[in-house]
């Protein structure tokens, strides 16, 4: 038996971004910085008003968050023995040569075209400002006065707005996992239903994850510098630098809204209703968020039983095993297949044993996908650039600033969560037993050895041949990205040398 | 032999793999084992092992015939490669030497027995032809009934065969000797087990006591893998939809572990050969071929496989889909995460398991696959498509399921 030591969550030690999406703080700025002066940087970091995850009434109108890349930790003088405790992905960074293949950062997405984050000139740290429009400018100004200018070089400055509609025009941010903050839920050995709840250790370091194990993270020997850090739950003689922190993945995704709507209109021979239908098939939802499969009557754990969440989120793909309603390759089916540990519910122990030994059902698509509960991410993305409605998008492109999404997600294991979803589900042209297509929105359409075509999109049809759309152009281009560590407030003080 | 790191030149001057029409996968791998000192956790000194070079190939038909062909066509290249090995000189007879140094795997997994390279290529062509045909005639086909579409496509395939654009070679007859040997193995193994059962039952309680004691006391050795080592491995990965995997490690000391691994691997081999459903290793459908072998003696083992997708998803599949099989075999290696009754826990300790496996992974210097871009699931689909093309009578339900594959 694994003992479940009670470990109350100390919200005051967690950066608020983990708990809150800051819906009212519609304005945001992300400053990508390099350390110019270590002493000034430390001093700024120690005095920065970083927001915690404590819920207060009335809610604050501004927020500030800080995260570091591995080179950033080095720049602050953190020793290599400490950095070694972080995960391989974080230490190696997003832009290694092999990772480009895994994440689809090739062709137009290649690092050499990135606006920021490319190899060798990546940022050291990320400072995120959030605020309600009326407070925003003053908030940024007060934090970037004085030592800020002495401490940092600004590599890149990104503005982002929060909007429930993403640039292509679809409702966004609907499917978010519900975090088990109270840790009352026993992590199941096998889960036979899709649930929307995820273990705290999937989004925060130092807690139990979906395997029931405390996540890997840097543990330090006790000394004067680490005295302010909590003791590790599973190794009381060690200090826990990771606890209450997590990894933050950031990617700037440029969206070609005109190309998207013009392409679907062209495919629909100019018929707007048909174009809407094709666009919805590619996303898996209509523009207002309604999924292409019907909501189910049974509740799903972790999804509120209010009308709106039920309408947009209370569904699985169990009712559409042939992909006729929502194509297998549609975006929402790739990023969250809403499955569980088995492909079907094996009744009884004997059935389970037979399935485990490979004697499950024989049909082609059986058991092709990994269970989603090990691959959830908490998204915190915001869009950028001037809005453009689908109707406006049909006009030929004038010279205009780019628009897109500053994708951001939080996860305790970059490799098992973000990278897995990106690699095995989004980029993979062999997803779910298919071939020749990648994510209809995010795919880079680059050929892979033996498969010259990855730009198809297939829609299974009831009792007939699937309908195929060929030659999807690239709609989304990666313009930058990095892996960050979002420390706890205590870890932040440690990293800033303020023991 | 590589065009660039991780990408073989199939027509390289040393061993032009692409010329051997019966060869599915091949690799040259140097057993650079960085874990030989792990035995120190048992208070034992590290052994000095020779450095081995292995050549692995998965071939259709008889091994002797393949070797003859290989030696005939790549003699100079193989001589050059093997001249790096002790005991191979200019006077050595290449085929004799290769036969003498052959190491038979203890357990072997083949995704689909009997599916030849030729069949794979032919079925891939069939799928491509059907795909472009349905794309150009979708207007006509759309209104037709599933059965009518099936008939049309069957006729199309027949015409393509007559026109010489498509081959659908009938499976060659299985040699009678193979059948006989297979039957003997099928019956012989359980018979041996039956004969040995009085003895096995008698020692079972003692075995379990010792095993449980060992499980509880065997140390875990899973330090964080050196980043450079891991990065170097990654440079060779993800060039194709399929990846190679080579791992080496020492067995835990003692006769109990040796007998356990032997028994487990014989069971895996038997199940993979006679019982498993084609295309499935437990619940995993992404493995083309896998082998477990001893490395010169009985102290070390190697595991080599060819799997689809990234190494991380491969490891996740092992944890989530066939933990029991993995634990029962790899659990006998020094440092593996603690198992419970041989098949439980173990790799469920995700962090330790992944570091353990990565640390035991060795770079595969040269790796060849005869059908780039095709996954094991692709091969299964293509075979199912071909079966449908060759089936004049299918039920309505079968026809609909078949159409969904196209």
Short mmCIF file of N, CA and C in Angstrom, two decimals, chain A residues 238-369:
data_model
loop_
_atom_site.label_atom_id
_atom_site.label_comp_id
_atom_site.label_asym_id
_atom_site.label_seq_id
_atom_site.Cartn_x
_atom_site.Cartn_y
_atom_site.Cartn_z
N UNK A 238 16.14 16.05 2.75
CA UNK A 238 16.47 16.89 1.59
C UNK A 238 15.54 18.10 1.52
N UNK A 239 16.03 19.14 0.89
CA UNK A 239 15.21 20.34 0.68
C UNK A 239 14.64 20.30 -0.74
N UNK A 240 13.40 20.68 -0.85
CA UNK A 240 12.68 20.51 -2.11
C UNK A 240 12.62 21.82 -2.89
N UNK A 241 13.42 21.91 -3.95
CA UNK A 241 13.44 23.12 -4.77
C UNK A 241 12.28 23.13 -5.76
N UNK A 242 11.75 21.95 -6.03
CA UNK A 242 10.70 21.88 -7.05
C UNK A 242 9.30 22.08 -6.51
N UNK A 243 9.07 21.67 -5.27
CA UNK A 243 7.71 21.65 -4.73
C UNK A 243 7.01 23.00 -4.92
N UNK A 244 5.80 22.90 -5.36
CA UNK A 244 4.94 24.06 -5.63
C UNK A 244 5.36 24.85 -6.88
N UNK A 245 6.38 24.34 -7.56
CA UNK A 245 6.75 24.93 -8.84
C UNK A 245 6.33 23.98 -9.95
N UNK A 246 6.55 24.38 -11.18
CA UNK A 246 6.21 23.49 -12.29
C UNK A 246 6.96 23.95 -13.55
N UNK A 247 6.77 23.22 -14.63
CA UNK A 247 7.39 23.62 -15.88
C UNK A 247 6.38 24.36 -16.75
N UNK A 248 6.86 25.39 -17.39
CA UNK A 248 6.01 26.20 -18.26
C UNK A 248 6.54 26.10 -19.68
N UNK A 249 5.68 25.72 -20.59
CA UNK A 249 6.06 25.62 -22.00
C UNK A 249 5.45 26.80 -22.73
N UNK A 250 6.28 27.49 -23.49
CA UNK A 250 5.74 28.63 -24.22
C UNK A 250 6.11 28.50 -25.69
N UNK A 251 5.13 28.73 -26.55
CA UNK A 251 5.37 28.71 -27.99
C UNK A 251 4.56 29.81 -28.65
N UNK A 252 5.22 30.57 -29.48
CA UNK A 252 4.51 31.60 -30.23
C UNK A 252 4.04 30.98 -31.55
N UNK A 253 2.72 30.90 -31.71
CA UNK A 253 2.15 30.25 -32.89
C UNK A 253 1.46 31.30 -33.75
N UNK A 254 2.09 31.59 -34.87
CA UNK A 254 1.48 32.56 -35.78
C UNK A 254 0.36 31.88 -36.57
N UNK A 255 -0.80 32.51 -36.61
CA UNK A 255 -1.94 31.91 -37.29
C UNK A 255 -2.28 32.71 -38.55
N UNK A 256 -2.32 32.01 -39.66
CA UNK A 256 -2.69 32.68 -40.91
C UNK A 256 -4.20 32.54 -41.09
N UNK A 257 -4.92 33.48 -40.50
CA UNK A 257 -6.39 33.40 -40.47
C UNK A 257 -6.96 33.51 -41.87
N UNK A 258 -6.38 34.37 -42.68
CA UNK A 258 -6.88 34.52 -44.05
C UNK A 258 -6.72 33.22 -44.82
N UNK A 259 -5.56 32.62 -44.69
CA UNK A 259 -5.31 31.39 -45.46
C UNK A 259 -6.29 30.30 -45.03
N UNK A 260 -6.55 30.25 -43.73
CA UNK A 260 -7.45 29.22 -43.22
C UNK A 260 -8.84 29.36 -43.82
N UNK A 261 -9.44 30.55 -43.69
CA UNK A 261 -10.82 30.71 -44.16
C UNK A 261 -10.91 30.70 -45.69
N UNK A 262 -9.87 31.22 -46.33
CA UNK A 262 -9.91 31.19 -47.80
C UNK A 262 -9.79 29.75 -48.31
N UNK A 263 -8.99 28.96 -47.61
CA UNK A 263 -8.85 27.56 -48.03
C UNK A 263 -10.17 26.80 -47.87
N UNK A 264 -10.82 26.95 -46.72
CA UNK A 264 -12.07 26.18 -46.54
C UNK A 264 -13.16 26.68 -47.49
N UNK A 265 -13.16 27.96 -47.80
CA UNK A 265 -14.15 28.47 -48.74
C UNK A 265 -13.91 27.93 -50.15
N UNK A 266 -12.65 27.86 -50.51
CA UNK A 266 -12.30 27.33 -51.81
C UNK A 266 -12.73 25.86 -51.91
N UNK A 267 -12.47 25.10 -50.84
CA UNK A 267 -12.87 23.69 -50.83
C UNK A 267 -14.38 23.54 -50.91
N UNK A 268 -15.10 24.55 -50.36
CA UNK A 268 -16.56 24.48 -50.34
C UNK A 268 -17.16 25.17 -51.56
N UNK A 269 -16.35 25.47 -52.55
CA UNK A 269 -16.79 26.17 -53.76
C UNK A 269 -17.55 27.45 -53.43
N UNK A 270 -17.07 28.13 -52.40
CA UNK A 270 -17.66 29.42 -52.07
C UNK A 270 -18.95 29.35 -51.25
N UNK A 271 -19.40 28.16 -50.93
CA UNK A 271 -20.63 28.00 -50.15
C UNK A 271 -20.29 28.19 -48.66
N UNK A 272 -20.78 29.29 -48.07
CA UNK A 272 -20.38 29.63 -46.70
C UNK A 272 -20.77 28.56 -45.69
N UNK A 273 -21.97 28.00 -45.85
CA UNK A 273 -22.42 27.00 -44.88
C UNK A 273 -21.51 25.77 -44.95
N UNK A 274 -21.16 25.37 -46.15
CA UNK A 274 -20.27 24.21 -46.33
C UNK A 274 -18.88 24.52 -45.78
N UNK A 275 -18.43 25.75 -45.99
CA UNK A 275 -17.11 26.14 -45.51
C UNK A 275 -17.09 26.07 -43.98
N UNK A 276 -18.14 26.57 -43.36
CA UNK A 276 -18.25 26.51 -41.89
C UNK A 276 -18.19 25.06 -41.43
N UNK A 277 -18.85 24.19 -42.19
CA UNK A 277 -18.91 22.78 -41.81
C UNK A 277 -17.54 22.12 -41.89
N UNK A 278 -16.80 22.45 -42.94
CA UNK A 278 -15.46 21.88 -43.08
C UNK A 278 -14.55 22.41 -41.98
N UNK A 279 -14.65 23.71 -41.72
CA UNK A 279 -13.82 24.29 -40.65
C UNK A 279 -14.15 23.62 -39.33
N UNK A 280 -15.44 23.40 -39.07
CA UNK A 280 -15.85 22.76 -37.82
C UNK A 280 -15.32 21.32 -37.75
N UNK A 281 -15.33 20.62 -38.89
CA UNK A 281 -14.82 19.25 -38.91
C UNK A 281 -13.33 19.23 -38.58
N UNK A 282 -12.61 20.23 -39.07
CA UNK A 282 -11.17 20.29 -38.81
C UNK A 282 -10.91 20.57 -37.33
N UNK A 283 -11.74 21.40 -36.73
CA UNK A 283 -11.56 21.71 -35.32
C UNK A 283 -12.18 20.63 -34.44
N UNK A 284 -13.33 20.11 -34.86
CA UNK A 284 -14.07 19.17 -34.02
C UNK A 284 -15.17 19.86 -33.22
N UNK A 285 -15.27 21.16 -33.39
CA UNK A 285 -16.30 21.96 -32.73
C UNK A 285 -16.80 22.99 -33.73
N UNK A 286 -18.04 23.44 -33.49
CA UNK A 286 -18.49 24.60 -34.23
C UNK A 286 -17.86 25.84 -33.61
N UNK A 287 -18.05 26.97 -34.28
CA UNK A 287 -17.35 28.17 -33.80
C UNK A 287 -17.73 28.57 -32.37
N UNK A 288 -18.98 28.29 -31.99
CA UNK A 288 -19.41 28.66 -30.64
C UNK A 288 -18.99 27.62 -29.60
N UNK A 289 -18.20 26.63 -30.00
CA UNK A 289 -17.69 25.67 -29.04
C UNK A 289 -18.47 24.37 -28.98
N UNK A 290 -19.59 24.30 -29.66
CA UNK A 290 -20.40 23.08 -29.62
C UNK A 290 -19.64 21.94 -30.28
N UNK A 291 -19.41 20.85 -29.53
CA UNK A 291 -18.67 19.74 -30.13
C UNK A 291 -19.51 19.03 -31.19
N UNK A 292 -18.83 18.35 -32.13
CA UNK A 292 -19.56 17.68 -33.20
C UNK A 292 -20.19 16.36 -32.74
N UNK A 293 -19.81 15.89 -31.57
CA UNK A 293 -20.52 14.74 -31.00
C UNK A 293 -21.46 15.27 -29.92
N UNK A 294 -22.59 14.60 -29.73
CA UNK A 294 -23.57 15.14 -28.77
C UNK A 294 -23.08 15.03 -27.33
N UNK A 295 -23.53 15.96 -26.52
CA UNK A 295 -23.23 15.88 -25.09
C UNK A 295 -23.91 14.64 -24.53
N UNK A 296 -23.29 13.98 -23.59
CA UNK A 296 -23.90 12.79 -22.99
C UNK A 296 -24.71 13.19 -21.77
N UNK A 297 -25.64 12.31 -21.41
CA UNK A 297 -26.49 12.65 -20.26
C UNK A 297 -25.77 12.38 -18.94
N UNK A 298 -24.90 11.34 -18.91
CA UNK A 298 -24.19 11.05 -17.66
C UNK A 298 -23.14 12.13 -17.42
N UNK A 299 -23.04 12.58 -16.18
CA UNK A 299 -22.01 13.57 -15.88
C UNK A 299 -20.60 12.98 -16.01
N UNK A 300 -19.62 13.83 -16.21
CA UNK A 300 -18.22 13.42 -16.25
C UNK A 300 -17.55 14.06 -15.04
N UNK A 301 -16.86 13.25 -14.28
CA UNK A 301 -16.19 13.77 -13.08
C UNK A 301 -15.22 14.87 -13.48
N UNK A 302 -15.34 16.01 -12.82
CA UNK A 302 -14.44 17.11 -13.12
C UNK A 302 -15.02 18.10 -14.12
N UNK A 303 -16.25 17.86 -14.56
CA UNK A 303 -16.92 18.83 -15.43
C UNK A 303 -18.21 19.25 -14.75
N UNK A 304 -18.34 20.54 -14.54
CA UNK A 304 -19.50 21.07 -13.82
C UNK A 304 -20.79 20.72 -14.54
N UNK A 305 -21.85 20.49 -13.75
CA UNK A 305 -23.14 20.16 -14.38
C UNK A 305 -23.98 21.41 -14.64
N UNK A 306 -23.32 22.49 -14.98
CA UNK A 306 -24.06 23.69 -15.40
C UNK A 306 -24.28 23.61 -16.91
N UNK A 307 -25.28 24.31 -17.41
CA UNK A 307 -25.63 24.16 -18.84
C UNK A 307 -24.45 24.38 -19.79
N UNK A 308 -23.65 25.42 -19.58
CA UNK A 308 -22.60 25.71 -20.55
C UNK A 308 -21.50 24.63 -20.55
N UNK A 309 -20.93 24.29 -19.39
CA UNK A 309 -19.94 23.20 -19.42
C UNK A 309 -20.51 21.90 -19.98
N UNK A 310 -21.76 21.59 -19.68
CA UNK A 310 -22.37 20.37 -20.21
C UNK A 310 -22.42 20.44 -21.73
N UNK A 311 -22.84 21.60 -22.24
CA UNK A 311 -22.98 21.77 -23.69
C UNK A 311 -21.65 21.59 -24.43
N UNK A 312 -20.60 22.16 -23.88
CA UNK A 312 -19.34 22.16 -24.64
C UNK A 312 -18.34 21.09 -24.20
N UNK A 313 -18.58 20.49 -23.03
CA UNK A 313 -17.51 19.65 -22.49
C UNK A 313 -17.95 18.28 -22.00
N UNK A 314 -19.25 18.06 -21.84
CA UNK A 314 -19.69 16.78 -21.28
C UNK A 314 -19.89 15.77 -22.41
N UNK A 315 -18.79 15.34 -22.97
CA UNK A 315 -18.88 14.36 -24.06
C UNK A 315 -17.58 13.57 -24.14
N UNK A 316 -17.67 12.40 -24.74
CA UNK A 316 -16.48 11.64 -25.12
C UNK A 316 -16.72 11.21 -26.56
N UNK A 317 -15.74 10.51 -27.13
CA UNK A 317 -15.90 10.06 -28.51
C UNK A 317 -16.42 8.62 -28.57
N UNK A 318 -16.87 8.11 -27.42
CA UNK A 318 -17.40 6.74 -27.38
C UNK A 318 -18.59 6.58 -28.31
N UNK A 319 -19.36 7.66 -28.48
CA UNK A 319 -20.56 7.57 -29.30
C UNK A 319 -20.22 7.71 -30.79
N UNK A 320 -18.95 7.85 -31.11
CA UNK A 320 -18.57 8.08 -32.51
C UNK A 320 -17.34 7.25 -32.84
N UNK A 321 -17.45 5.94 -32.67
CA UNK A 321 -16.28 5.08 -32.87
C UNK A 321 -15.85 5.02 -34.34
N UNK A 322 -16.72 5.43 -35.25
CA UNK A 322 -16.33 5.38 -36.66
C UNK A 322 -15.84 6.74 -37.17
N UNK A 323 -15.86 7.75 -36.31
CA UNK A 323 -15.36 9.06 -36.72
C UNK A 323 -16.24 9.77 -37.73
N UNK A 324 -17.49 9.34 -37.85
CA UNK A 324 -18.39 9.92 -38.84
C UNK A 324 -18.86 11.32 -38.44
N UNK A 325 -19.08 11.49 -37.13
CA UNK A 325 -19.53 12.80 -36.66
C UNK A 325 -18.35 13.74 -36.50
N UNK A 326 -17.34 13.26 -35.77
CA UNK A 326 -16.16 14.09 -35.52
C UNK A 326 -14.95 13.32 -36.06
N UNK A 327 -14.36 13.77 -37.16
CA UNK A 327 -13.28 12.99 -37.79
C UNK A 327 -12.16 12.64 -36.80
N UNK A 328 -11.58 11.46 -36.97
CA UNK A 328 -10.49 11.03 -36.08
C UNK A 328 -9.38 12.06 -36.01
N UNK A 329 -9.15 12.72 -37.15
CA UNK A 329 -8.01 13.63 -37.22
C UNK A 329 -8.34 15.05 -36.80
N UNK A 330 -9.57 15.32 -36.37
CA UNK A 330 -9.92 16.69 -36.00
C UNK A 330 -9.08 17.14 -34.81
N UNK A 331 -8.91 18.44 -34.72
CA UNK A 331 -8.00 18.99 -33.71
C UNK A 331 -8.35 18.53 -32.29
N UNK A 332 -9.63 18.63 -31.90
CA UNK A 332 -9.94 18.31 -30.49
C UNK A 332 -9.83 16.82 -30.20
N UNK A 333 -9.96 16.00 -31.23
CA UNK A 333 -9.83 14.57 -31.01
C UNK A 333 -8.36 14.17 -30.89
N UNK A 334 -7.50 14.96 -31.49
CA UNK A 334 -6.06 14.71 -31.36
C UNK A 334 -5.53 15.18 -30.01
N UNK A 335 -5.91 16.40 -29.62
CA UNK A 335 -5.28 16.95 -28.41
C UNK A 335 -5.88 16.41 -27.13
N UNK A 336 -7.09 15.90 -27.20
CA UNK A 336 -7.68 15.26 -26.04
C UNK A 336 -8.66 14.18 -26.49
N UNK A 337 -8.15 12.96 -26.69
CA UNK A 337 -9.03 11.90 -27.21
C UNK A 337 -10.08 11.44 -26.20
N UNK A 338 -10.04 11.96 -24.99
CA UNK A 338 -11.07 11.66 -23.97
C UNK A 338 -11.28 10.17 -23.80
N UNK A 339 -10.20 9.42 -23.79
CA UNK A 339 -10.31 7.97 -23.58
C UNK A 339 -9.89 7.62 -22.16
N UNK A 340 -9.78 6.34 -21.88
CA UNK A 340 -9.35 5.91 -20.54
C UNK A 340 -8.31 4.81 -20.72
N UNK A 341 -8.05 4.05 -19.66
CA UNK A 341 -6.90 3.15 -19.71
C UNK A 341 -7.06 1.95 -20.66
N UNK A 342 -8.29 1.62 -20.99
CA UNK A 342 -8.52 0.58 -21.99
C UNK A 342 -9.32 1.19 -23.14
N UNK A 343 -9.32 0.51 -24.27
CA UNK A 343 -10.05 1.04 -25.40
C UNK A 343 -11.55 0.82 -25.21
N UNK A 344 -11.88 -0.28 -24.56
CA UNK A 344 -13.27 -0.53 -24.18
C UNK A 344 -13.24 -0.96 -22.73
N UNK A 345 -14.41 -0.98 -22.09
CA UNK A 345 -14.41 -1.39 -20.68
C UNK A 345 -14.44 -2.90 -20.58
N UNK A 346 -13.32 -3.54 -20.22
CA UNK A 346 -13.36 -5.00 -20.08
C UNK A 346 -14.15 -5.35 -18.82
N UNK A 347 -15.18 -6.20 -18.98
CA UNK A 347 -15.99 -6.57 -17.83
C UNK A 347 -15.32 -7.73 -17.11
N UNK A 348 -14.91 -7.49 -15.90
CA UNK A 348 -14.38 -8.57 -15.09
C UNK A 348 -12.89 -8.81 -15.28
N UNK A 349 -12.36 -9.56 -14.34
CA UNK A 349 -10.93 -9.77 -14.27
C UNK A 349 -10.42 -10.63 -15.43
N UNK A 350 -11.19 -11.65 -15.77
CA UNK A 350 -10.76 -12.56 -16.82
C UNK A 350 -10.66 -11.81 -18.16
N UNK A 351 -11.67 -10.99 -18.42
CA UNK A 351 -11.69 -10.21 -19.65
C UNK A 351 -10.49 -9.26 -19.69
N UNK A 352 -10.23 -8.66 -18.53
CA UNK A 352 -9.11 -7.73 -18.44
C UNK A 352 -7.79 -8.44 -18.73
N UNK A 353 -7.68 -9.64 -18.19
CA UNK A 353 -6.47 -10.44 -18.38
C UNK A 353 -6.31 -10.77 -19.87
N UNK A 354 -7.40 -11.17 -20.50
CA UNK A 354 -7.33 -11.52 -21.92
C UNK A 354 -6.92 -10.31 -22.75
N UNK A 355 -7.50 -9.15 -22.41
CA UNK A 355 -7.14 -7.92 -23.13
C UNK A 355 -5.66 -7.62 -22.93
N UNK A 356 -5.21 -7.74 -21.68
CA UNK A 356 -3.80 -7.44 -21.37
C UNK A 356 -2.86 -8.36 -22.15
N UNK A 357 -3.30 -9.58 -22.40
CA UNK A 357 -2.46 -10.53 -23.11
C UNK A 357 -2.59 -10.38 -24.63
N UNK A 358 -3.41 -9.43 -25.06
CA UNK A 358 -3.49 -9.18 -26.49
C UNK A 358 -4.67 -9.87 -27.17
N UNK A 359 -5.65 -10.32 -26.38
CA UNK A 359 -6.80 -11.00 -26.97
C UNK A 359 -8.07 -10.17 -26.88
N UNK A 360 -7.90 -8.87 -27.01
CA UNK A 360 -9.06 -7.98 -27.02
C UNK A 360 -9.75 -8.07 -28.37
N UNK A 361 -10.71 -7.17 -28.62
CA UNK A 361 -11.41 -7.17 -29.90
C UNK A 361 -10.43 -7.05 -31.08
N UNK A 362 -10.88 -7.55 -32.23
CA UNK A 362 -9.96 -7.63 -33.37
C UNK A 362 -10.05 -6.44 -34.32
N UNK A 363 -11.02 -5.54 -34.11
CA UNK A 363 -11.20 -4.51 -35.12
C UNK A 363 -9.98 -3.59 -35.21
N UNK A 364 -9.84 -2.95 -36.36
CA UNK A 364 -8.58 -2.29 -36.71
C UNK A 364 -8.17 -1.20 -35.73
N UNK A 365 -9.11 -0.36 -35.31
CA UNK A 365 -8.71 0.79 -34.51
C UNK A 365 -8.63 0.49 -33.02
N UNK A 366 -8.81 -0.75 -32.65
CA UNK A 366 -8.84 -1.08 -31.23
C UNK A 366 -7.51 -0.73 -30.53
N UNK A 367 -7.62 0.02 -29.44
CA UNK A 367 -6.49 0.20 -28.54
C UNK A 367 -5.27 0.88 -29.17
N UNK A 368 -5.50 1.80 -30.09
CA UNK A 368 -4.36 2.42 -30.76
C UNK A 368 -3.79 3.59 -29.97
N UNK A 369 -4.54 4.05 -29.00
CA UNK A 369 -4.14 5.31 -28.38
C UNK A 369 -3.79 5.15 -26.91
#
